[in-house]
XYZ file of C-alpha atoms in Angstrom:
774
model
C -0.005 0.023 -0.042
C 1.170 3.253 -0.990
C 0.436 6.441 1.393
C -0.427 9.820 0.092
C 1.775 11.443 2.898
C 3.017 10.656 6.246
C 0.259 11.967 7.976
C -1.846 8.648 7.301
C 0.617 6.996 9.852
C -0.110 8.982 12.312
C -1.434 6.767 15.319
C -2.392 2.903 15.051
C 0.473 2.266 17.702
C 1.355 -1.238 18.863
C 0.341 -2.826 22.239
C 3.395 -4.792 23.586
C 2.960 -6.982 26.732
C 5.731 -6.725 29.236
C 7.462 -9.952 29.837
C 10.036 -9.571 32.824
C 8.605 -6.249 34.496
C 4.986 -8.010 34.182
C 2.966 -10.012 34.652
C 2.402 -9.208 38.638
C 0.410 -11.957 39.844
C -2.534 -12.431 37.582
C -2.325 -8.753 36.350
C -1.157 -8.161 32.805
C 1.112 -5.158 31.612
C 0.790 -3.982 28.587
C 2.797 -0.729 26.960
C 1.093 1.341 24.140
C 4.143 2.747 22.471
C 3.216 6.067 20.756
C 6.876 6.313 19.266
C 5.801 3.988 16.673
C 3.673 7.180 15.279
C 4.577 8.727 12.013
C 6.479 11.710 13.970
C 7.415 9.717 17.221
C 5.024 10.484 20.108
C 1.379 10.593 20.963
C 1.476 14.518 20.215
C 1.176 13.596 16.712
C -2.428 12.718 17.093
C -3.228 16.103 18.775
C -1.327 18.031 16.265
C -3.118 16.698 13.188
C -6.410 17.394 15.002
C -5.772 20.839 16.281
C -4.661 21.897 12.447
C -7.540 20.105 10.704
C -10.130 21.997 13.486
C -8.303 25.195 12.767
C -8.709 24.752 9.262
C -12.252 23.720 9.410
C -13.435 26.890 11.363
C -11.442 29.107 9.136
C -9.425 30.423 11.482
C -6.361 29.110 9.551
C -5.288 30.393 6.257
C -2.203 29.939 4.270
C -1.100 33.710 5.123
C -0.853 33.048 8.799
C 1.959 31.534 10.882
C 0.894 28.750 13.413
C 2.246 29.453 16.935
C 2.276 27.399 19.899
C 4.000 26.824 23.407
C 5.417 23.550 23.809
C 7.930 21.493 25.998
C 8.597 19.550 22.928
C 6.607 16.721 21.346
C 3.730 18.828 20.403
C 6.136 20.807 18.857
C 7.469 17.930 16.806
C 4.149 16.803 15.630
C 3.137 20.402 14.684
C 6.470 20.769 12.661
C 5.843 17.543 10.633
C 2.135 18.462 10.090
C 2.752 21.863 8.823
C 5.829 20.871 6.908
C 3.276 18.514 5.038
C 0.577 21.100 4.442
C 2.663 23.941 4.099
C 2.139 26.220 7.094
C 4.579 28.432 8.312
C 5.326 27.497 12.086
C 6.862 29.134 15.221
C 7.354 27.208 18.440
C 7.571 28.782 21.621
C 9.824 26.511 24.139
C 11.691 26.694 27.199
C 15.537 27.019 26.805
C 15.892 23.709 29.166
C 13.997 21.503 26.867
C 16.329 18.768 25.347
C 18.343 19.518 22.393
C 17.169 16.373 20.408
C 13.725 17.743 20.176
C 15.087 21.096 19.316
C 16.846 19.943 16.407
C 13.912 17.820 15.207
C 11.819 20.917 15.191
C 14.318 23.068 13.106
C 14.863 19.955 10.768
C 11.107 20.071 10.036
C 11.168 23.884 9.184
C 10.126 25.400 12.455
C 11.320 28.437 13.781
C 12.037 28.576 17.656
C 11.521 31.134 20.078
C 13.294 30.093 23.521
C 12.030 31.283 26.824
C 13.630 31.216 30.337
C 14.438 27.594 31.413
C 13.325 28.395 34.911
C 9.817 29.181 33.964
C 9.256 25.888 32.398
C 6.480 25.563 29.858
C 4.489 28.330 31.967
C 7.013 30.959 30.325
C 6.599 29.874 26.844
C 2.441 29.712 27.369
C 2.682 33.583 28.446
C 4.606 34.754 25.500
C 2.405 32.343 23.147
C -0.825 34.002 24.561
C 0.635 37.611 24.444
C 1.482 36.931 20.581
C -1.853 35.598 19.343
C -3.729 38.269 21.622
C -1.429 41.248 20.224
C -1.116 40.139 16.643
C -4.213 38.069 15.912
C -3.938 38.908 11.969
C -0.471 37.172 11.676
C -0.590 34.229 14.200
C -3.067 31.469 14.825
C -2.365 30.142 18.048
C -3.182 26.135 18.642
C -3.568 26.363 22.307
C -3.436 22.595 23.189
C -4.051 23.476 26.816
C -7.358 24.926 26.024
C -8.096 23.173 22.681
C -11.130 20.791 22.398
C -9.343 18.798 19.591
C -7.012 17.781 22.112
C -9.519 15.734 23.666
C -10.941 14.496 20.651
C -7.797 13.146 19.035
C -7.779 10.483 21.722
C -11.520 10.214 22.046
C -11.621 9.349 18.350
C -8.085 7.482 18.250
C -6.194 6.217 21.113
C -9.235 4.995 23.179
C -10.947 3.141 20.255
C -7.403 1.643 19.185
C -7.055 0.427 22.535
C -10.712 -1.057 23.122
C -10.071 -2.772 19.718
C -6.667 -4.111 20.127
C -7.423 -5.581 23.343
C -10.673 -6.942 22.070
C -12.434 -5.097 25.144
C -10.330 -7.156 27.476
C -8.717 -3.820 29.083
C -9.434 -3.255 32.782
C -7.397 -0.168 33.504
C -5.611 2.396 31.434
C -2.469 4.392 32.849
C -1.927 8.139 31.315
C 0.404 10.781 32.491
C -0.792 14.368 33.109
C 0.982 17.042 30.803
C -1.843 18.839 28.654
C -4.011 16.228 29.999
C -5.969 15.501 26.724
C -4.825 11.990 26.670
C -6.548 11.287 30.123
C -9.556 13.550 29.222
C -10.121 11.736 25.930
C -9.387 8.224 27.348
C -11.869 8.822 30.073
C -14.831 10.128 28.259
C -14.597 7.258 25.507
C -13.477 4.266 27.394
C -16.218 5.114 30.172
C -18.746 5.067 27.175
C -17.836 1.735 26.016
C -17.607 0.364 29.094
C -18.668 0.850 32.887
C -15.760 -1.224 34.072
C -12.698 0.122 32.762
C -11.063 2.313 35.088
C -8.635 5.210 33.805
C -5.736 6.347 36.039
C -3.952 9.526 35.811
C -0.289 9.958 36.933
C 0.384 13.584 38.292
C 3.891 14.462 39.031
C 4.716 15.793 42.289
C 5.563 19.747 42.678
C 8.775 20.559 42.073
C 9.350 17.397 39.773
C 11.779 17.036 36.819
C 9.782 14.773 34.548
C 9.991 16.642 31.142
C 6.565 17.060 29.752
C 4.326 16.241 32.701
C 2.514 19.102 34.922
C 1.542 19.383 38.523
C -1.602 20.990 38.323
C -0.746 23.146 41.459
C 2.872 24.547 40.651
C 1.512 25.169 36.939
C -1.157 26.585 34.958
C -3.601 23.694 34.989
C -4.955 23.251 31.275
C -8.333 24.385 30.881
C -9.398 21.006 29.092
C -8.480 19.311 32.523
C -11.220 17.861 34.661
C -9.991 16.055 37.624
C -13.571 14.381 37.833
C -13.154 12.744 34.845
C -10.249 10.224 35.598
C -11.189 7.357 38.128
C -8.269 7.941 40.135
C -5.080 10.129 40.286
C -1.518 9.016 41.452
C 1.875 9.799 41.637
C 5.358 8.653 41.516
C 8.778 9.820 42.560
C 10.675 11.229 39.941
C 13.478 8.614 40.336
C 11.231 5.611 40.503
C 9.886 7.023 37.088
C 13.195 7.227 35.550
C 14.656 4.195 36.870
C 11.546 2.431 35.256
C 12.479 3.706 32.077
C 15.974 2.444 32.456
C 14.755 -1.041 33.273
C 12.005 -1.150 30.451
C 15.384 -0.482 27.974
C 17.181 -2.927 30.066
C 14.731 -5.974 30.550
C 12.153 -5.327 27.774
C 14.121 -3.990 25.036
C 11.653 -0.631 25.142
C 13.494 2.341 24.845
C 11.056 5.020 25.905
C 11.193 8.302 27.619
C 10.898 9.901 30.907
C 7.001 10.313 30.801
C 6.680 6.762 29.714
C 8.903 5.490 32.531
C 6.507 7.848 34.567
C 3.485 5.781 33.327
C 4.942 2.530 33.859
C 5.720 3.084 37.390
C 2.201 3.781 37.812
C 0.884 0.911 35.917
C 3.164 -1.377 38.334
C 2.131 0.517 41.320
C -1.401 -0.143 40.396
C -0.882 -3.960 39.519
C 0.749 -4.426 42.700
C -2.510 -3.238 44.608
C -4.575 -5.276 42.392
C -2.698 -8.281 43.050
C -2.675 -7.788 46.846
C -6.314 -7.405 46.553
C -6.695 -10.749 45.129
C -7.741 -9.135 41.630
C -6.716 -9.803 37.850
C -6.793 -7.527 35.195
C -5.059 -5.952 31.837
C -3.404 -2.629 32.718
C -2.412 -0.851 29.491
C -0.088 2.327 29.991
C 0.591 4.919 27.580
C 4.213 5.444 26.546
C 4.220 8.893 24.884
C 7.435 8.791 23.278
C 10.679 7.031 22.932
C 14.163 7.568 24.535
C 15.767 9.034 21.944
C 14.621 12.589 22.923
C 16.316 12.622 26.368
C 19.759 11.492 25.383
C 20.937 15.017 26.171
C 19.244 14.505 29.714
C 20.504 12.712 32.987
C 17.921 10.173 32.163
C 20.327 7.794 30.365
C 23.614 9.532 31.511
C 25.152 7.335 34.195
C 27.813 9.410 35.309
C 25.171 12.126 35.881
C 22.463 10.508 37.622
C 24.498 8.687 40.490
C 25.196 11.539 42.458
C 25.391 13.059 45.033
C 27.844 15.599 43.955
C 30.276 16.389 46.640
C 33.056 18.953 46.915
C 36.433 17.526 46.249
C 39.582 19.316 47.361
C 41.660 18.035 44.759
C 39.730 19.673 41.898
C 38.548 22.427 43.845
C 34.806 21.739 42.844
C 31.851 19.722 43.329
C 32.155 16.305 41.748
C 29.377 13.449 40.941
C 30.157 10.086 42.842
C 30.221 7.846 39.919
C 28.714 4.208 40.735
C 31.172 1.220 40.531
C 30.239 -2.318 39.975
C 31.323 -3.400 43.329
C 30.195 -0.477 45.113
C 31.276 2.483 46.438
C 33.779 2.748 49.631
C 33.775 5.634 51.948
C 36.885 6.268 54.619
C 37.231 8.021 57.425
C 40.031 7.911 60.400
C 38.349 7.173 63.650
C 39.289 8.460 66.768
C 42.315 7.430 68.370
C 42.106 4.538 70.852
C 43.158 6.801 73.979
C 40.029 9.364 73.102
C 37.025 7.237 71.743
C 34.651 9.814 72.034
C 36.243 12.661 70.019
C 33.643 14.875 68.822
C 35.420 15.553 65.501
C 35.750 12.208 64.599
C 31.900 11.448 65.175
C 30.848 14.422 63.229
C 32.796 12.780 60.568
C 31.435 9.470 60.998
C 27.761 10.539 60.994
C 28.577 12.599 57.777
C 30.043 9.463 56.250
C 27.457 7.137 57.164
C 24.450 9.833 55.912
C 26.193 9.829 52.553
C 26.024 6.183 52.888
C 22.677 6.143 53.603
C 21.797 8.680 50.776
C 23.465 6.606 48.081
C 21.823 3.140 49.315
C 18.720 4.903 49.114
C 19.344 5.835 45.288
C 20.393 2.360 44.633
C 24.060 2.749 44.879
C 25.577 0.098 47.114
C 27.902 2.033 49.491
C 29.635 1.296 52.725
C 31.719 2.866 55.294
C 34.761 2.153 56.987
C 36.054 3.755 60.193
C 40.090 3.304 60.248
C 41.532 2.533 63.492
C 45.031 2.890 64.261
C 45.477 0.207 66.836
C 49.357 -0.045 66.554
C 50.469 3.451 66.819
C 52.050 5.115 69.829
C 48.873 6.673 71.277
C 47.292 3.260 71.067
C 50.494 1.471 72.710
C 50.670 3.742 75.579
C 46.862 3.772 76.506
C 47.284 -0.251 76.495
C 50.433 0.009 78.860
C 48.692 2.756 80.955
C 45.747 0.409 81.819
C 48.151 -2.564 81.897
C 46.432 -4.719 79.089
C 47.499 -5.871 75.642
C 47.346 -3.980 72.503
C 44.562 -6.375 71.019
C 42.660 -6.404 74.383
C 42.433 -2.510 74.427
C 41.283 -2.567 70.637
C 38.557 -4.992 71.392
C 37.737 -2.652 74.529
C 37.428 0.217 72.307
C 35.548 -1.343 69.491
C 33.021 -2.539 71.875
C 32.738 1.039 73.105
C 32.702 2.676 69.681
C 29.985 -0.008 68.622
C 27.883 0.889 71.775
C 28.299 4.596 70.745
C 27.080 3.998 67.345
C 24.075 2.186 68.101
C 23.259 5.056 70.769
C 23.411 7.559 67.904
C 21.283 5.355 65.446
C 24.331 4.466 63.271
C 23.167 1.986 60.804
C 25.656 -1.123 61.528
C 24.855 -2.563 58.204
C 26.509 0.361 56.719
C 29.577 1.179 58.970
C 32.249 -0.677 60.501
C 35.247 -0.305 62.649
C 38.529 -1.866 61.677
C 42.258 -1.220 62.113
C 45.170 -2.938 60.459
C 46.015 -5.438 63.281
C 49.147 -7.475 63.598
C 47.590 -10.266 61.411
C 47.344 -8.462 58.285
C 50.203 -8.148 55.717
C 48.863 -5.507 53.704
C 51.161 -2.740 55.623
C 54.109 -4.185 54.320
C 52.669 -5.252 50.975
C 51.831 -1.328 50.268
C 55.409 -0.817 51.594
C 57.278 -3.215 49.391
C 55.222 -2.092 46.463
C 56.701 1.760 46.940
C 59.940 0.675 47.356
C 60.041 -1.523 44.297
C 58.647 1.325 42.487
C 61.711 3.430 43.755
C 59.402 5.775 45.760
C 60.632 4.940 49.293
C 63.852 4.027 51.061
C 64.911 2.070 54.220
C 67.207 3.973 56.913
C 68.404 2.390 60.104
C 65.839 -0.391 59.846
C 62.978 2.307 59.343
C 61.143 2.826 55.877
C 60.011 6.033 54.520
C 58.243 7.554 51.788
C 60.392 10.004 49.434
C 58.237 12.777 48.895
C 60.558 14.376 45.848
C 60.258 11.192 43.818
C 56.450 11.728 43.654
C 55.943 14.159 41.221
C 52.341 14.576 42.219
C 52.855 15.449 45.999
C 51.277 18.236 47.333
C 48.537 18.381 44.190
C 45.754 16.977 46.255
C 45.911 19.502 49.053
C 47.076 22.103 46.437
C 50.311 22.472 48.534
C 53.515 24.065 47.350
C 56.127 22.099 48.945
C 59.011 23.681 46.928
C 59.857 26.145 49.851
C 60.994 23.486 52.272
C 64.541 22.467 51.101
C 67.058 20.118 52.462
C 69.182 21.930 54.758
C 67.927 25.112 54.328
C 65.119 25.627 56.392
C 65.271 22.768 58.562
C 68.064 21.154 60.683
C 68.511 17.900 59.358
C 70.652 16.437 62.237
C 67.205 16.600 63.988
C 65.961 13.825 61.535
C 66.843 10.552 60.527
C 65.004 10.815 57.115
C 66.788 11.996 54.156
C 64.068 14.970 53.737
C 62.071 16.256 56.906
C 59.189 16.102 54.248
C 59.371 12.556 53.884
C 56.994 10.217 55.970
C 57.295 7.017 57.718
C 55.955 3.910 56.464
C 57.281 1.543 58.439
C 59.019 2.479 62.152
C 61.956 0.425 63.898
C 60.366 -0.872 66.929
C 61.358 0.460 70.443
C 62.653 -1.464 73.279
C 58.940 -1.001 74.909
C 57.492 -2.452 71.863
C 60.045 -5.508 71.725
C 58.937 -6.124 75.238
C 55.181 -6.000 74.705
C 55.472 -7.838 71.394
C 53.638 -5.286 69.536
C 56.065 -5.671 66.542
C 55.849 -7.029 62.815
C 58.531 -9.504 61.711
C 59.802 -7.925 58.577
C 63.045 -8.307 56.165
C 63.909 -4.629 58.022
C 63.810 -6.112 61.242
C 61.108 -5.897 63.701
C 59.112 -2.566 62.848
C 55.442 -1.157 63.571
C 53.580 0.385 60.781
C 52.912 4.143 60.808
C 49.519 5.777 61.276
C 49.172 6.238 57.831
C 50.147 3.102 56.437
C 47.947 1.663 59.032
C 44.607 3.518 58.011
C 45.453 3.073 54.561
C 45.874 -0.999 54.870
C 42.521 -0.757 56.722
C 40.826 0.660 53.885
C 42.318 -1.932 51.202
C 41.494 -4.593 53.474
C 37.752 -3.992 54.174
C 36.526 -1.921 51.503
C 35.973 -2.787 47.589
C 37.832 0.653 46.943
C 38.267 3.956 48.386
C 35.853 6.568 46.445
C 35.491 8.943 49.525
C 38.121 10.018 51.679
C 36.980 12.297 54.640
C 39.187 13.724 57.201
C 39.114 16.727 59.659
C 40.772 20.055 58.830
C 43.861 19.438 60.982
C 44.603 16.479 58.762
C 44.694 18.516 55.608
C 48.167 18.901 55.110
C 50.456 16.489 55.237
C 48.091 14.003 56.264
C 45.879 13.909 53.063
C 48.554 14.126 50.803
C 50.460 11.090 52.358
C 47.189 9.071 51.754
C 46.910 10.292 48.240
C 50.589 9.318 47.772
C 49.976 5.767 49.269
C 46.742 5.135 47.379
C 48.006 6.432 44.193
C 50.923 4.763 44.288
C 50.649 1.536 45.969
C 47.025 0.641 46.548
C 45.995 1.828 42.919
C 42.525 3.220 44.353
C 42.375 6.773 43.995
C 39.374 8.385 45.768
C 36.834 10.370 43.583
C 36.593 12.776 46.208
C 38.668 14.118 49.137
C 36.594 15.673 51.806
C 37.558 18.031 54.767
C 35.134 18.504 57.528
C 35.584 21.385 59.869
C 36.207 20.862 63.855
C 33.843 20.822 66.640
C 33.820 23.999 68.660
C 33.080 24.741 72.341
C 31.290 28.143 72.811
C 30.934 29.339 76.194
C 30.304 32.633 77.720
C 33.936 33.373 78.592
C 35.130 32.283 75.485
C 36.320 29.207 73.721
C 37.151 25.597 75.176
C 37.608 22.091 74.450
C 34.330 20.535 73.188
C 33.299 17.517 75.681
C 33.297 13.681 74.520
C 30.390 12.255 72.961
C 29.985 10.160 75.811
C 29.382 13.224 78.059
C 26.960 14.480 75.784
C 25.068 10.969 75.359
C 24.906 10.798 79.433
C 23.148 13.949 79.502
C 21.236 14.595 76.198
C 18.820 12.594 73.989
C 21.084 10.634 71.830
C 19.360 11.024 68.840
C 19.148 14.736 69.413
C 22.981 14.769 69.655
C 23.166 13.139 66.150
C 20.523 15.623 64.812
C 22.781 18.556 66.263
C 26.005 16.498 64.811
C 24.436 16.939 61.433
C 22.965 20.281 61.817
C 25.459 22.346 60.190
C 27.652 22.675 56.668
C 30.746 20.284 57.075
C 32.296 23.426 55.617
C 31.694 25.354 58.625
C 32.702 24.506 62.355
C 30.055 23.026 64.395
C 29.195 25.118 67.532
C 28.433 23.732 70.917
C 26.816 26.498 72.511
C 25.223 26.241 76.202
C 21.791 26.085 74.465
C 22.822 23.840 71.530
C 21.191 20.675 72.964
C 18.241 21.780 74.353
C 17.417 23.205 70.917
C 17.746 20.185 69.069
C 16.287 18.042 71.607
C 13.378 20.268 71.353
C 13.451 19.833 67.397
C 13.887 16.027 67.638
C 10.884 15.764 70.096
C 8.822 17.781 67.208
C 9.594 15.466 64.673
C 9.135 12.391 66.968
C 5.764 13.629 68.153
C 4.587 14.369 64.343
C 5.886 10.637 63.277
C 3.437 9.440 66.431
C 0.605 11.332 65.389
C 0.311 10.605 61.984
C 0.789 6.945 62.681
C -2.119 7.217 65.084
C -4.065 9.699 62.250
C -3.417 7.186 59.477
C -6.492 5.100 59.865
C -9.934 6.195 59.310
C -11.464 8.693 56.746
C -9.254 10.396 54.397
C -8.642 13.971 54.872
C -6.162 16.460 53.539
C -5.198 14.863 50.489
C -3.807 17.817 48.478
C -2.062 19.345 51.372
C -0.516 16.155 52.565
C 0.773 15.330 49.099
C 2.277 18.855 48.682
C 3.813 18.846 52.048
C 5.234 14.838 51.263
C 6.738 16.179 47.869
C 8.211 19.355 49.141
C 9.756 17.122 52.222
C 11.448 14.450 49.526
C 12.520 16.950 47.270
C 14.037 19.322 49.650
C 16.031 16.534 51.373
C 16.989 15.068 47.641
C 18.313 18.590 46.580
C 20.347 19.094 49.609
C 22.004 16.072 49.960
C 22.944 15.775 46.072
C 24.376 19.219 46.523
C 27.251 18.425 48.529
C 25.285 17.048 51.731
C 23.877 20.708 52.144
C 21.770 19.625 55.555
C 21.667 22.649 57.069
C 19.622 23.797 54.245
C 17.062 21.058 54.862
C 16.212 21.383 58.263
C 13.922 24.543 57.789
C 11.866 22.370 55.359
C 11.435 19.664 57.611
C 10.242 22.064 60.486
C 8.161 23.880 57.907
C 6.404 20.668 57.258
C 6.509 19.846 60.923
C 4.409 23.208 61.652
C 2.034 22.559 58.538
C 1.193 19.084 59.457
C 0.438 19.914 63.095
C -2.071 22.620 61.703
C -3.767 20.114 59.716
C -3.973 17.567 62.336
C -5.104 20.103 65.249
C -8.204 20.878 62.990
C -8.951 17.296 62.144
C -8.054 17.931 58.732
C -5.298 15.294 57.959
C -6.219 11.638 58.345
C -6.419 8.297 56.813
C -4.340 7.699 53.283
C -3.230 11.267 53.150
C -1.513 11.027 56.596
C -0.102 7.896 55.693
C 1.249 9.533 52.798
C 2.951 12.203 54.896
C 4.021 9.467 57.266
C 5.730 7.748 54.483
C 7.571 10.677 53.577
C 8.948 11.564 56.983
C 10.348 7.739 57.095
C 12.231 7.805 54.036
C 13.779 11.227 55.570
C 14.359 9.221 58.534
C 15.770 6.620 56.426
C 18.715 8.678 55.612
C 18.722 11.306 58.464
C 17.989 8.669 61.217
C 16.394 10.820 63.809
C 13.169 9.094 64.594
C 12.732 6.435 66.937
C 10.120 4.028 65.369
C 9.769 2.009 68.683
C 8.349 5.498 70.140
C 5.136 5.518 67.893
C 2.577 3.271 67.450
C 2.270 1.062 64.276
C -0.652 1.904 61.867
C -3.179 -0.921 62.157
C -2.577 -1.515 58.466
C 1.038 -2.470 59.367
C 0.307 -4.726 62.363
C 1.857 -8.080 61.906
C -0.330 -11.251 61.221
C -2.178 -12.633 64.136
C -1.665 -9.368 66.157
C -5.258 -7.896 65.179
C -6.909 -11.138 66.427
C -4.798 -10.986 69.762
C -5.816 -7.273 70.225
C -9.463 -8.168 69.729
C -9.518 -11.229 71.847
C -7.787 -9.166 74.611
C -10.355 -6.346 74.461
C -13.010 -9.225 74.799
C -11.276 -10.422 78.228
C -10.997 -7.041 79.308
C -14.495 -6.271 79.028
C -15.570 -9.674 80.460
C -12.999 -8.581 83.235
C -10.909 -11.582 82.689
C -7.796 -9.842 83.448
C -5.613 -13.044 83.802
C -6.797 -14.191 80.121
C -6.258 -10.334 78.946
C -2.727 -10.596 80.383
C -1.762 -13.886 78.926
C -2.709 -12.101 75.449
C -0.579 -9.174 76.153
C 2.139 -11.769 76.808
C 1.734 -13.204 73.494
C 1.783 -9.777 71.869
C 5.158 -9.422 73.664
C 6.508 -12.660 72.019
C 5.563 -11.002 68.674
C 7.817 -8.031 69.653
C 5.010 -5.655 70.539
C 3.877 -3.836 73.467
C 0.223 -2.928 73.777
C -1.150 0.536 74.852
C -5.107 1.022 75.519
C -6.479 4.455 74.792
C -10.110 5.658 74.685
C -9.617 5.237 70.980
C -8.975 1.684 71.249
C -5.585 -0.170 71.497
C -2.351 0.987 69.983
C 0.644 -1.776 69.291
C 4.279 -0.390 69.325
C 7.483 -2.087 68.461
C 9.820 -3.388 71.479
C 13.428 -3.569 71.352
C 13.789 -7.084 71.115
C-alpha cells in the first residue's frame, strides 16, 4: 500500500506486553508505544487534530503563521504536520528542553523562540498568549491546553485503538498528565464503551523533573483538564519514573522516555495493588514517546545520575560520585584509641554514614569504614597505662565505639570499625610496592616515603612544597629521614615495643606500621575501593597528601573525592574551650538529638556547641518524633487533607534530595522539615489530616528518616494496616477479655503480643501497638 503522505501513519500504534517487568500475579501489563507514530510521539495525534480543526473553522489560512507553546513533542508533531500541509510554524519553548527535540523541530523547518528555562512551559505559554493576543492577524495559536481537539484526538483515536486491540478485555488504562488531553479523551470514550474500565492519571509531584508533565498546583492547569473525569489520580517519585524507563530498556528492550517511565511506574504500582487485593486485570499504560529524545538529559547518563555531588579538594569543585560495579567505599579515620569519644571524629562518622545512606537509598551500594590506628604510639601508650595488651585495648575500644554508634542510630549494616591488626600483611605489601617503584627508602631499619620522587605530591591539597629545601629551612640533624618532608611507612620498633611484643617481623627487622600505613591498609582490607576519603581540617596537610601518595602509588585506588570536615568548637560565655566527649553528651542528652546536632551545620563550617545547642535540638527532635506518632495514629480512618499532605510530602522529599545531592547541604534541609512539621500539626489540630493522606506524609517522613535517622520508630504506634499477622486477632481477644473483666486472660494475650515483639497500649480510641526493642 502506498500512502499519499506521512500523516496517514499518525496513530495506529502497537501494544506490547511486558514479559520481565510483568505480569504481576494475575495482572498483565501492556505498553502502548506512541513512539511508533509517524512523528515519534503521542502528540502527532493532537497536532493533526488541532490543525484540521483550525482549517475547518476558517481560522487557519495560508497567510498566517501557526504558533504554539510546547516543551517538545507537540512542537515536533506540529512541525511535521505543517511541513506536509505547507504552513509556517513558530514554536515557543523553554530553553531547558532537550537538544534532540529542538534539532528535530528545526529539521522540519520550524522557527524556535526560546523562553527562560526556570519558568518551564509556563513561560512559553505566557509569551504565546501575548503574541496571539497582540497580533491576531498574523498568528494562529493552537493552544493545546484549551483546545477541545486535544481531547477529541484521543477520544476518536487512542481510546478506540486500545479497545479494539485488546478485544475489550482492558480493565485499566494509565496515562500521564501533561496537557491532559490524553487522560480526558481516554476517560470520556472508555467510560462510554464500558462501565468497568478504570482510567488512572499520573500527576507528578510539585518540583518534579519529568519533562513534558505537569503538577496542576504549581503550573497553569490546562483548561481542558477536569480532575473528576479519571477514576483516580496517582503520583510516583521522579527517580522511580526514571529507573522504570531504564529498566524497560534493559529488561524489555523498550527504549522509552521520561513520561513513559512515569506511566510504567504508576502501572506497576497499580498492578501490585490489584494483585494484593486478589484481583486480575489487563493494565494498558501509554508510553508517549521514545528515549531518543532524552539522550542529552540525565535520564540515560549514568555518570550524571549516580550523585550526589560532593566537594572534592583535589579538583576544587563539586564532583558526582560515579557508581562502580562492586559498590562505593567511604573511608574516614576514627578516633584515637585513647580518646574514643572525640567529637571531631564522630561528626565525620555521622557525615560519612549519611552519605552512605543516601547512596544506598538511590540504589547505589555503598559502605563506610572507620579506620582505627590500633598499633600507633597513642594506642600502645594507652594499653600500657591500662596494663593490658594492645589487642585487648582494641577489642575494648571497638566495643565502646559500637555501643556509641548504636546510641547515635548509626546503621551497623553500613558502617564498620576496623584497624590494620598485626595479622594483616597489607602494611608490608604496600611498603614493598612503594620500594619497588623507587618511591621509598630504608634507613636505620625504618622505611620512609620519598616525597621528592612523587611528582604529584602536594597536588591533592594544593600545597606548594618547594619552599622546604634540604638543609635550608630545617636542621637535618634532628631527623633520621633524608628529607624532613618524607613520612614514615614502617617504624623501627622501640625497646618497649619489643618487650610487649607489639611488632611486625619483616626483612627490615622488627617494625610497626605508621599511622598512615595502618589506616590505608585498613581501607584496602575492608572496602571494595576508596571512593570518598573524609578527614578533619587538622588532617588536611600533610596527612591527606600522604594518604594520596600511598593510595595512588601502591594501593591503586584513587578516591573520587577528598573531603575536609571542619572542627567541633565549644563556645562558652567566657570564650572558647575544649568540647566534651560524645559520651558526656550522650549521658546528659537525647542521643538522637545529639545526632541531629552533629548533622545540623554544613561540614564546611565549624560546628559550635553553645550552652543551648542540645536543648534546642532536643526540642527539634521531639517535634519530629511527636509528628511521627501523630501521623501513625491518624493514618487510620477517613481520608482527609489529600492535597495538602501530597504537597508537604513532595516538598519534604524534594528538599532532602536537592540538599543531600548538593554537597550534603543538610543545613538547608532542616528549615524544610520544621516547616512541614508546622503545616502537618496545623492540619492535625483541626482534624484536616487523616487516613491515606496522613499515611502518605508519614511515609515521606520515614523516607527522610531512612537517610537522617533521627526518629525512634519504637516510640510511635504501628499503623493498623502494618500490624503483624495475628496481632489484630490477639488485640480483639484481649479487648473482649478486658471487657469481661478476665484480666488473667488479658495478661496472657498481652504476653503473646510481647512474644511477637509488640507492646500494647490501651487508649480511649482503642488499643495501640508499639514495637519493642527485642
